[in-house]
Amino acid sequence: MKPKYYVTTPIYYVNDVPHIGHAYTTLACDVLARWKRLDGYDVLFLTGTDEHGQKVEKAAEAAGMSPQAFVDKVSVAFREMGAVMGISNDDAIRTTEPRHKVSSTALWQRLLAAGDIYLGGYEGWYAVRDEAFYDEGELTTRADGSKVAPSGAPVEWVVEPSYFFRLSAWQDRLLAFYAAHPDFIAPESRRNEVLSFVKGGLRDLSISRTSFTWGIPVPGDERHIMYVWLDALQNYVTATGWPDAGAARAGFWPADLHMVGKDILRFHTVYWPAFLMSAGLPTPKRVFAHGWWTIEGEKISKSLGNVVAPAELVESYGLDAVRFFLLREVPFGNDGNFSRKALVSRLNVELANDLGNLAQRSLSLIARNCGGVLPARGAATEEDVALRGAAEALPALLRQRMDSQAFGDALEDVWKVIRAGNGYIDRQAPWALKKTDVVRMGHVLRVLADVLRVVATVLQPVMPGSMGKMLDQLGVPSEARDLAALGTALAEGTVLPAPQGVFPRFVEEAS
RNA sequence: GGCGGCGUAGCUCAGCGGUAGAGCAGGGGAAUCAUAAUCCCUUGGUCGGCGGUUCAAAUCCGUCCGCCGCUACCA
């Protein structure tokens, strides 16, 4: 039986407009999912949308629609984004689905049975204008004695009945959990932040509301609806069919990886494991918090009008170039800056010149001088062994990179081999061997074809379309494109199709 | 304020106790199979400042300066 791998994106809040940040998170998960499939795993890759909450209720009202009709409409944008980015998710969960109501209700009952839920009152300074609660310390007192939020909105003291989760009781168990699972939170700096937060003490968590109704009712007390994160986080479990132990996907929980933006790290690394442990469910193995993108040096913001639509980028530069750029440009986990200049540079230098051109020059030499068929392997020289060895080391190397979500390092590893390939072809000069040693020329071209095959194979998760084309040109059968297949050499004499450039250079239109 | 991190070549970053590295950008040369692509060589850094530990410090400790993150209930 294949080993299982379960990776999730956050569920995206439908009130947002999908932008490059959402695309980035989802893309990272997609590459992992594709990599694991390539490596023989049975993969469950989940994304989805968070469709409950007061903001949605209000937005629906403003649009003159029922909340359900509203979310049916706006959630489409996120599924379209997935299609545009070439995302290979197995499921796209929506928190408004019946299966999720069943699962969230069951979770609540588990927490209740564990004695971790009690009825209390949620009170605090609330600004109606901001629809938000504020801490005493955040407020400013005006001359007339009234208090205002940092936004300047007036606040009032409100009390609302609410169910609470006994998070305060979980501090020690959480700290023990982090200690026992040092890889649970990544990157390291984020782990430190979470540890420091939990060590500072935990307060009980309000997990229900009565002030609006668009949510999942609390079992046994339907005046309340479950609040935000309890319902939202549970989606990851819902998708595995829980609480039906016989569900087809039952074996996928716990997730191997929750990919999140750094803004929602705490919910995934503090509340979520506490909920799960309380419910007697296994905890996810790892949560990775990636960084943010700025656009041409500026924060992404609607008011700046610099929100970059993924579809527009794909339209301008091509899907694979965009996918490559996002994972290549910035060490994963760091913040990064998106600039068109940098994207064009990566596309032209690394994709077109380094990789595309290496394939094109190698393949056209084979087409012209080897009758268009794959030459045989021959006695290997020291240089042949070195280059072939570097390529053959890639799968094992990338396995480690992928398991630590080091996409940038993974791509750098591959590019070292590609650069070495260009050095090799220059030194071997098969175009000169054509006149002096045709047999050796064939052997050299075969080394290049073999190296390109490995490179194209391991790059498929990042650039599925263009690497598929490259494998076509290398004569690799569609059933021989996974990592395991790399152990079997291609048959000499395989007829290769006419080579065609895979990555055209991007030329700015003359103005 | 508290806790944590960062500051290394023009740019983006790796190195984290043993004579400063990569990619890009800049300069010179070679080649001409190839997407005017490629290859080779090369300029460039007192590794934020100051002190300390050590035979030896980007690398450990202290301190100062400058940035950044976290410091709970909008998803």
XYZ file of C-alpha atoms (C1' of nucleotides) in Angstrom:
586
model
C 0.000 0.000 0.000
C 1.205 3.491 -0.800
C 2.132 5.735 2.101
C -0.292 8.612 2.608
C 0.416 12.313 2.502
C -2.131 14.963 3.448
C -1.449 18.646 2.821
C -3.806 21.577 3.283
C -4.058 25.234 2.380
C -5.947 27.487 4.744
C -9.593 27.912 3.880
C -9.808 31.355 2.349
C -12.276 33.880 3.663
C -14.725 34.561 0.884
C -14.914 38.260 1.615
C -11.368 38.666 0.289
C -10.524 38.955 -3.365
C -8.038 36.264 -4.404
C -4.597 37.738 -4.969
C -1.027 36.675 -5.334
C -0.788 35.843 -1.633
C -3.552 33.258 -1.831
C -2.070 31.935 -5.043
C 1.305 31.592 -3.336
C 0.046 29.552 -0.406
C -1.925 27.288 -2.670
C 0.934 26.931 -5.116
C 3.342 25.808 -2.407
C 0.902 23.091 -1.384
C 0.369 22.109 -4.983
C 4.069 21.595 -5.540
C 4.295 19.425 -2.438
C 1.251 17.413 -3.473
C 2.629 16.875 -6.964
C 6.040 15.988 -5.590
C 4.622 13.393 -3.227
C 2.518 11.843 -5.985
C 5.651 11.717 -8.117
C 7.373 9.971 -5.232
C 4.725 7.288 -4.941
C 2.515 8.631 -2.189
C -1.238 8.470 -1.967
C -1.926 12.180 -1.638
C -4.839 14.166 -0.303
C -4.476 17.840 -1.160
C -7.175 20.050 0.305
C -8.057 23.678 -0.200
C -11.330 25.466 0.407
C -13.257 28.489 1.547
C -14.374 29.816 4.895
C -17.893 31.058 4.381
C -19.297 31.868 7.802
C -19.126 34.911 10.037
C -20.506 38.317 10.617
C -18.717 40.003 7.751
C -20.201 37.570 5.275
C -23.634 38.008 6.780
C -23.327 41.788 6.463
C -21.917 41.650 2.953
C -24.742 39.394 1.830
C -27.254 41.758 3.331
C -25.632 44.705 1.576
C -25.813 42.774 -1.674
C -29.459 42.022 -1.092
C -28.829 38.294 -1.118
C -29.215 35.437 1.300
C -25.894 34.487 2.891
C -25.964 31.122 1.158
C -26.619 32.622 -2.265
C -23.916 35.166 -1.574
C -21.227 32.637 -0.655
C -22.253 30.399 -3.537
C -21.421 33.304 -5.774
C -18.241 34.698 -4.242
C -16.559 31.412 -3.406
C -16.302 30.753 -7.131
C -13.465 33.255 -7.411
C -11.213 31.077 -5.260
C -11.918 27.939 -7.210
C -11.216 29.872 -10.410
C -7.918 31.043 -8.981
C -6.973 27.409 -8.430
C -7.741 26.586 -12.018
C -5.741 29.554 -13.290
C -2.719 28.517 -11.225
C -2.887 24.900 -12.339
C -3.649 23.635 -8.861
C -4.133 19.889 -8.474
C -6.214 19.830 -5.308
C -8.278 16.730 -4.622
C -11.040 18.592 -2.864
C -12.221 22.147 -2.227
C -14.150 22.176 0.986
C -16.702 24.829 1.892
C -17.596 25.396 5.508
C -21.250 25.753 4.541
C -21.459 22.151 3.373
C -23.539 19.624 5.326
C -20.542 17.349 5.885
C -18.805 20.183 7.671
C -21.771 20.928 9.875
C -21.848 17.288 10.928
C -18.144 17.236 11.643
C -18.051 20.541 13.542
C -21.027 19.527 15.644
C -19.328 16.257 16.514
C -16.158 18.099 17.466
C -18.108 20.414 19.761
C -19.700 17.446 21.479
C -16.296 15.870 22.024
C -14.959 19.043 23.610
C -18.049 19.317 25.753
C -17.773 15.698 26.874
C -14.130 16.309 27.751
C -15.238 19.072 30.099
C -13.421 21.775 28.145
C -16.478 23.871 27.278
C -18.455 26.042 29.673
C -20.971 28.848 29.352
C -19.751 32.281 30.363
C -19.939 35.841 29.212
C -17.783 37.532 26.640
C -17.302 41.159 27.443
C -15.099 43.928 26.244
C -14.769 47.251 24.496
C -16.533 46.976 21.186
C -16.481 49.430 18.304
C -19.589 49.023 16.196
C -18.020 50.903 13.323
C -15.021 48.552 13.196
C -16.996 45.471 14.230
C -14.144 44.647 16.534
C -13.269 44.285 20.181
C -10.316 46.177 21.604
C -8.108 45.816 24.629
C -8.172 48.469 27.285
C -4.575 49.295 26.429
C -5.361 49.990 22.805
C -7.899 52.674 23.603
C -7.444 56.397 23.838
C -9.430 58.441 26.342
C -10.716 61.717 25.017
C -11.086 64.981 26.940
C -14.763 64.311 27.554
C -13.952 60.927 29.114
C -15.203 58.842 26.182
C -12.953 56.118 24.848
C -12.083 55.560 21.220
C -10.407 52.747 19.286
C -7.080 53.221 17.489
C -9.168 53.800 14.378
C -10.924 56.680 16.105
C -14.205 54.789 16.315
C -16.152 55.169 19.554
C -16.290 52.045 21.696
C -18.782 50.745 24.230
C -18.602 48.062 26.899
C -20.675 45.125 25.801
C -21.448 41.788 27.382
C -22.579 38.805 25.389
C -23.230 35.271 26.629
C -20.661 32.941 25.125
C -19.346 29.432 25.431
C -15.692 29.195 26.288
C -13.015 26.644 25.597
C -10.804 26.003 28.613
C -7.606 26.915 26.792
C -5.978 28.060 30.030
C -5.904 24.453 31.180
C -3.865 23.420 28.138
C -0.769 25.533 28.579
C 1.443 22.825 30.073
C 0.205 20.140 27.746
C 0.847 22.391 24.763
C 4.369 23.175 25.911
C 5.014 19.473 26.408
C 3.610 18.850 22.938
C 5.937 21.413 21.330
C 8.894 19.944 23.185
C 8.024 16.454 21.995
C 7.526 17.621 18.398
C 10.274 20.109 17.602
C 9.338 20.142 13.913
C 5.690 20.951 14.525
C 6.153 24.657 13.837
C 8.314 26.044 11.064
C 10.255 28.140 10.391
C 12.212 28.137 13.632
C 11.663 31.836 14.282
C 7.899 31.309 14.195
C 8.246 28.429 16.590
C 9.996 30.714 19.044
C 7.179 33.208 18.787
C 4.553 30.619 19.528
C 6.499 29.189 22.446
C 6.931 32.618 23.888
C 3.243 33.316 23.482
C 2.153 30.132 25.215
C 4.690 30.519 27.997
C 3.158 33.906 28.683
C -0.061 32.244 29.784
C -3.290 31.397 28.025
C -6.776 32.736 28.543
C -9.909 30.799 27.845
C -11.216 31.216 24.352
C -14.647 32.441 23.398
C -16.014 29.952 20.894
C -19.611 31.030 20.326
C -21.591 34.134 19.452
C -25.185 35.243 19.706
C -24.851 38.580 17.943
C -25.287 37.134 14.482
C -26.577 33.905 13.019
C -24.530 32.967 9.948
C -22.686 29.965 11.264
C -23.053 26.463 12.591
C -25.451 26.247 15.562
C -24.081 25.097 18.880
C -25.573 21.676 19.587
C -28.105 21.896 22.384
C -28.186 25.683 22.439
C -29.097 27.035 19.059
C -29.200 30.648 20.134
C -25.418 30.369 19.777
C -23.392 29.730 16.693
C -19.884 28.367 16.727
C -17.417 31.120 16.379
C -14.745 31.507 13.783
C -11.795 29.313 14.362
C -13.451 26.326 15.918
C -15.561 25.809 12.837
C -12.859 26.947 10.438
C -10.029 24.748 11.676
C -12.196 21.692 11.778
C -12.446 21.744 7.979
C -9.169 19.851 7.776
C -10.683 16.948 9.683
C -14.022 17.162 7.916
C -12.409 16.530 4.562
C -11.164 13.125 5.693
C -14.743 12.016 6.270
C -14.687 12.274 10.063
C -16.517 11.282 12.209
C -17.236 8.366 9.868
C -14.435 5.954 10.707
C -15.231 3.977 7.590
C -14.927 6.930 5.205
C -12.771 6.447 2.143
C -10.338 9.100 3.343
C -10.406 8.151 7.004
C -6.730 7.212 6.956
C -5.553 10.669 5.963
C -5.941 12.329 9.329
C -3.679 13.609 10.892
C -2.493 15.971 8.189
C 1.193 15.915 7.334
C 1.262 19.632 6.745
C -0.904 22.688 7.227
C 0.470 25.490 5.083
C -0.514 28.892 6.470
C 0.292 32.558 6.173
C 2.116 33.947 9.148
C -0.989 35.884 10.224
C -2.892 32.756 11.210
C -0.051 30.812 12.755
C -1.301 31.013 16.315
C -4.692 29.600 15.490
C -3.050 26.588 13.898
C -0.345 25.991 16.456
C -2.062 26.844 19.739
C -5.823 26.599 19.510
C -5.926 23.799 16.988
C -3.745 21.246 18.768
C -5.540 22.066 22.014
C -8.924 21.420 20.406
C -7.709 18.181 18.910
C -6.071 16.861 22.042
C -9.202 17.708 23.985
C -11.295 15.852 21.426
C -8.967 12.874 21.544
C -7.913 13.298 17.938
C -4.355 13.137 16.594
C -2.571 16.425 15.994
C -1.207 17.502 12.614
C 2.465 16.781 12.079
C 3.569 20.186 10.963
C 2.464 23.761 10.394
C 4.538 25.982 8.129
C 4.070 29.754 8.156
C 5.299 31.395 4.990
C 5.963 35.092 4.452
C 4.267 37.929 2.628
C 4.811 39.429 -0.784
C 5.124 43.106 -1.435
C 4.435 44.382 -4.942
C 7.199 46.477 -6.451
C 8.313 47.249 -2.921
C 4.895 48.152 -1.531
C 2.483 46.323 0.700
C -0.419 44.674 -1.089
C -3.410 46.850 -0.477
C -6.679 47.592 -2.108
C -6.298 51.310 -1.479
C -2.921 51.409 -3.209
C -4.557 49.607 -6.086
C -1.582 47.303 -6.472
C -3.386 44.013 -6.003
C -1.978 41.762 -8.689
C -4.459 39.276 -10.075
C -2.872 35.879 -10.631
C -4.771 35.538 -13.894
C -3.208 38.674 -15.289
C 0.310 37.464 -14.474
C -0.314 34.087 -16.001
C -1.691 35.774 -19.077
C 1.390 37.980 -19.449
C 4.225 35.623 -18.559
C 2.863 32.102 -18.720
C 1.747 29.837 -15.912
C 4.960 27.937 -15.375
C 7.096 31.060 -15.344
C 4.891 32.541 -12.622
C 4.894 29.332 -10.597
C 8.653 29.089 -10.926
C 9.252 32.697 -9.995
C 7.156 32.624 -6.838
C 9.020 29.660 -5.419
C 12.442 30.552 -6.785
C 12.741 34.217 -5.952
C 12.510 34.072 -2.163
C 13.712 31.591 0.446
C 10.441 29.980 1.514
C 9.371 31.391 4.860
C 10.844 34.839 4.192
C 8.951 37.853 2.984
C 9.585 38.714 -0.622
C 9.104 41.395 -3.167
C 7.315 40.821 -6.423
C 8.604 42.845 -9.321
C 7.995 42.357 -13.000
C 11.622 43.100 -13.724
C 12.740 40.301 -11.430
C 10.205 37.917 -12.929
C 11.331 38.673 -16.474
C 14.942 38.232 -15.421
C 14.262 34.818 -13.876
C 12.247 33.815 -16.897
C 14.863 34.860 -19.429
C 18.012 33.922 -17.572
C 17.093 30.750 -15.771
C 14.240 29.298 -17.775
C 15.015 30.425 -21.328
C 18.827 30.713 -21.296
C 19.934 28.131 -18.755
C 17.376 25.349 -18.992
C 15.443 25.965 -22.208
C 18.521 26.611 -24.261
C 20.396 23.641 -22.829
C 17.550 21.383 -23.886
C 17.247 23.005 -27.272
C 20.948 22.830 -28.155
C 21.224 19.241 -26.939
C 18.096 18.033 -28.676
C 18.764 19.777 -31.943
C 22.209 18.195 -32.076
C 20.595 14.802 -31.596
C 17.984 15.594 -34.219
C 20.548 16.663 -36.754
C 23.445 14.330 -36.051
C 21.950 11.185 -34.566
C 19.113 10.693 -36.982
C 16.614 11.992 -34.446
C 16.880 8.935 -32.224
C 18.212 8.636 -28.706
C 21.874 7.600 -28.870
C 23.275 4.720 -26.813
C 25.131 5.127 -23.559
C 28.850 4.576 -23.920
C 31.973 4.176 -21.839
C 31.814 7.029 -19.354
C 34.584 9.540 -18.889
C 35.262 11.223 -15.570
C 33.223 14.234 -16.651
C 30.337 12.034 -17.754
C 30.290 10.362 -14.360
C 30.435 13.666 -12.509
C 27.561 15.257 -14.378
C 25.385 12.180 -14.459
C 26.066 11.638 -10.771
C 25.050 15.174 -9.876
C 21.770 14.688 -11.734
C 21.093 11.282 -10.228
C 21.596 12.699 -6.741
C 18.738 15.144 -7.251
C 15.740 13.001 -6.259
C 17.159 12.172 -2.829
C 18.335 15.718 -2.316
C 14.996 17.204 -3.277
C 13.126 14.790 -1.045
C 14.852 16.446 1.892
C 14.237 19.922 0.537
C 10.557 19.263 -0.022
C 10.087 17.739 3.407
C 11.411 20.935 4.934
C 9.525 23.140 2.444
C 12.791 24.604 1.159
C 11.579 25.269 -2.386
C 14.187 27.888 -3.176
C 17.009 25.596 -2.122
C 15.491 22.749 -4.107
C 15.440 24.846 -7.259
C 18.987 26.032 -6.638
C 20.090 22.391 -6.380
C 18.525 21.701 -9.764
C 20.024 24.801 -11.332
C 23.497 23.791 -10.229
C 23.072 20.707 -12.369
C 21.690 22.723 -15.274
C 24.640 25.120 -15.147
C 26.982 22.164 -14.977
C 25.218 20.803 -18.065
C 25.961 23.957 -20.014
C 29.588 23.781 -18.918
C 29.749 20.144 -19.943
C 28.360 20.626 -23.417
C 30.776 23.492 -24.024
C 33.817 21.498 -22.963
C 32.763 18.324 -24.768
C 31.770 20.326 -27.861
C 29.769 17.599 -29.580
C 29.514 19.843 -32.655
C 33.283 19.452 -33.022
C 33.195 15.713 -32.207
C 30.887 15.327 -35.156
C 33.943 15.679 -37.375
C 36.433 13.761 -35.234
C 34.638 11.096 -33.204
C 30.999 10.487 -34.018
C 30.702 7.659 -31.514
C 31.880 9.815 -28.643
C 29.552 12.568 -29.842
C 26.639 10.194 -29.412
C 27.737 9.289 -25.920
C 28.028 12.932 -24.925
C 24.576 13.728 -26.250
C 23.200 10.734 -24.409
C 24.636 12.005 -21.125
C 22.896 15.316 -21.775
C 19.618 13.633 -22.619
C 19.807 11.574 -19.433
C 20.590 14.616 -17.306
C 17.768 16.608 -18.893
C 15.419 13.749 -18.221
C 16.191 13.810 -14.505
C 15.943 17.583 -14.378
C 12.628 17.663 -16.226
C 11.258 14.863 -14.071
C 12.033 16.477 -10.735
C 10.853 19.888 -11.942
C 7.424 18.610 -12.961
C 5.802 19.594 -9.653
C 6.859 23.200 -10.128
C 6.285 23.462 -13.878
C 3.999 20.634 -14.904
C 3.148 21.879 -18.389
C 6.534 22.838 -19.728
C 8.346 19.912 -18.129
C 5.779 17.620 -19.656
C 6.691 19.049 -23.052
C 10.372 18.593 -22.340
C 9.824 14.966 -21.377
C 7.863 14.496 -24.607
C 10.837 15.782 -26.554
C 13.160 13.489 -24.655
C 11.022 10.531 -25.633
C 10.034 9.654 -22.072
C 6.800 7.631 -22.064
C 4.013 9.125 -19.979
C 4.101 6.179 -17.572
C 7.836 6.626 -16.941
C 7.809 10.098 -15.500
C 7.833 9.503 -11.755
C 10.870 9.290 -9.526
C 10.869 5.513 -9.467
C 11.066 5.422 -13.265
C 14.377 7.263 -13.190
C 15.988 3.992 -12.185
C 15.347 2.607 -15.661
C 17.331 3.963 -18.576
C 15.482 5.039 -21.696
C 15.812 2.653 -24.623
C 18.424 3.687 -27.134
C 17.026 4.236 -30.558
C 13.854 5.830 -29.211
C 12.591 8.150 -31.903
C 12.468 11.720 -30.652
C 10.063 14.355 -31.917
C 11.473 17.492 -33.513
C 12.784 19.750 -30.740
C 10.891 22.908 -29.996
C 11.764 25.707 -27.570
C 10.005 25.217 -24.240
C 10.647 28.642 -22.693
C 10.638 31.496 -25.189
C 12.437 34.605 -24.014
C 10.173 37.377 -22.819
C 10.752 40.505 -24.822
C 9.245 43.773 -23.618
C 7.073 45.262 -26.286
C 8.789 48.268 -27.790
C 6.970 51.422 -26.772
C 8.177 47.927 27.892
C 8.939 42.274 27.484
C 10.536 38.159 24.321
C 12.831 36.772 19.624
C 15.351 37.655 15.029
C 18.255 40.261 11.496
C 22.413 43.642 9.825
C 28.155 39.515 4.971
C 30.253 42.047 -2.466
C 25.981 47.223 -6.235
C 21.305 43.645 -5.508
C 19.156 38.919 -3.307
C 21.148 35.711 0.032
C 24.407 31.153 1.914
C 28.178 30.310 5.482
C 27.683 30.219 11.872
C 35.210 28.500 15.378
C 40.228 27.242 11.348
C 43.348 31.802 5.789
C 35.662 35.462 3.030
C 31.128 32.325 -0.787
C 26.869 31.694 -4.700
C 23.421 33.782 -8.195
C 22.354 38.318 -10.603
C 24.611 43.040 -12.079
C 29.827 45.168 -13.863
C 34.753 44.210 -16.743
C 37.876 41.014 -20.126
C 38.398 36.735 -23.239
C 36.746 32.132 -25.941
C 33.435 29.559 -28.792
C 29.582 29.582 -32.644
C 25.781 23.369 -31.519
C 21.706 26.564 -29.498
C 16.112 30.680 -27.813
C 22.003 37.131 -29.971
C 21.645 31.770 -25.977
C 26.671 29.350 -23.761
C 31.604 28.747 -21.499
C 36.144 30.597 -19.019
C 38.604 34.412 -16.318
C 37.865 38.795 -13.495
C 36.564 43.683 -10.486
C 34.223 44.065 -5.842
C 33.489 42.987 1.147
C 38.268 46.006 7.552
C 31.316 39.948 7.339
C 26.802 47.195 11.357
C 30.349 49.846 15.590
C 33.245 48.876 20.020
C 35.129 45.507 23.672
C 35.990 40.353 25.400
C 36.899 34.679 25.212
C 40.290 31.636 22.086
C 46.406 29.414 19.219
C 42.333 30.955 15.808
C 35.717 34.738 15.427
C 30.904 36.590 10.102
C 31.000 32.307 13.233
C 31.001 32.292 20.864
C 30.061 36.291 24.974
C 29.009 41.531 26.334
C 27.608 46.272 24.762
C 26.007 50.128 21.386
C 23.542 51.615 16.716
C 19.886 50.485 12.850
C 15.922 47.502 11.005
C 12.010 43.615 11.640
C 8.620 40.031 14.039
C 5.517 38.427 18.263
C 3.092 40.422 22.623
C -4.816 36.616 21.965
C -10.508 36.248 20.121
C -11.851 40.421 11.731
C -11.654 35.991 8.939
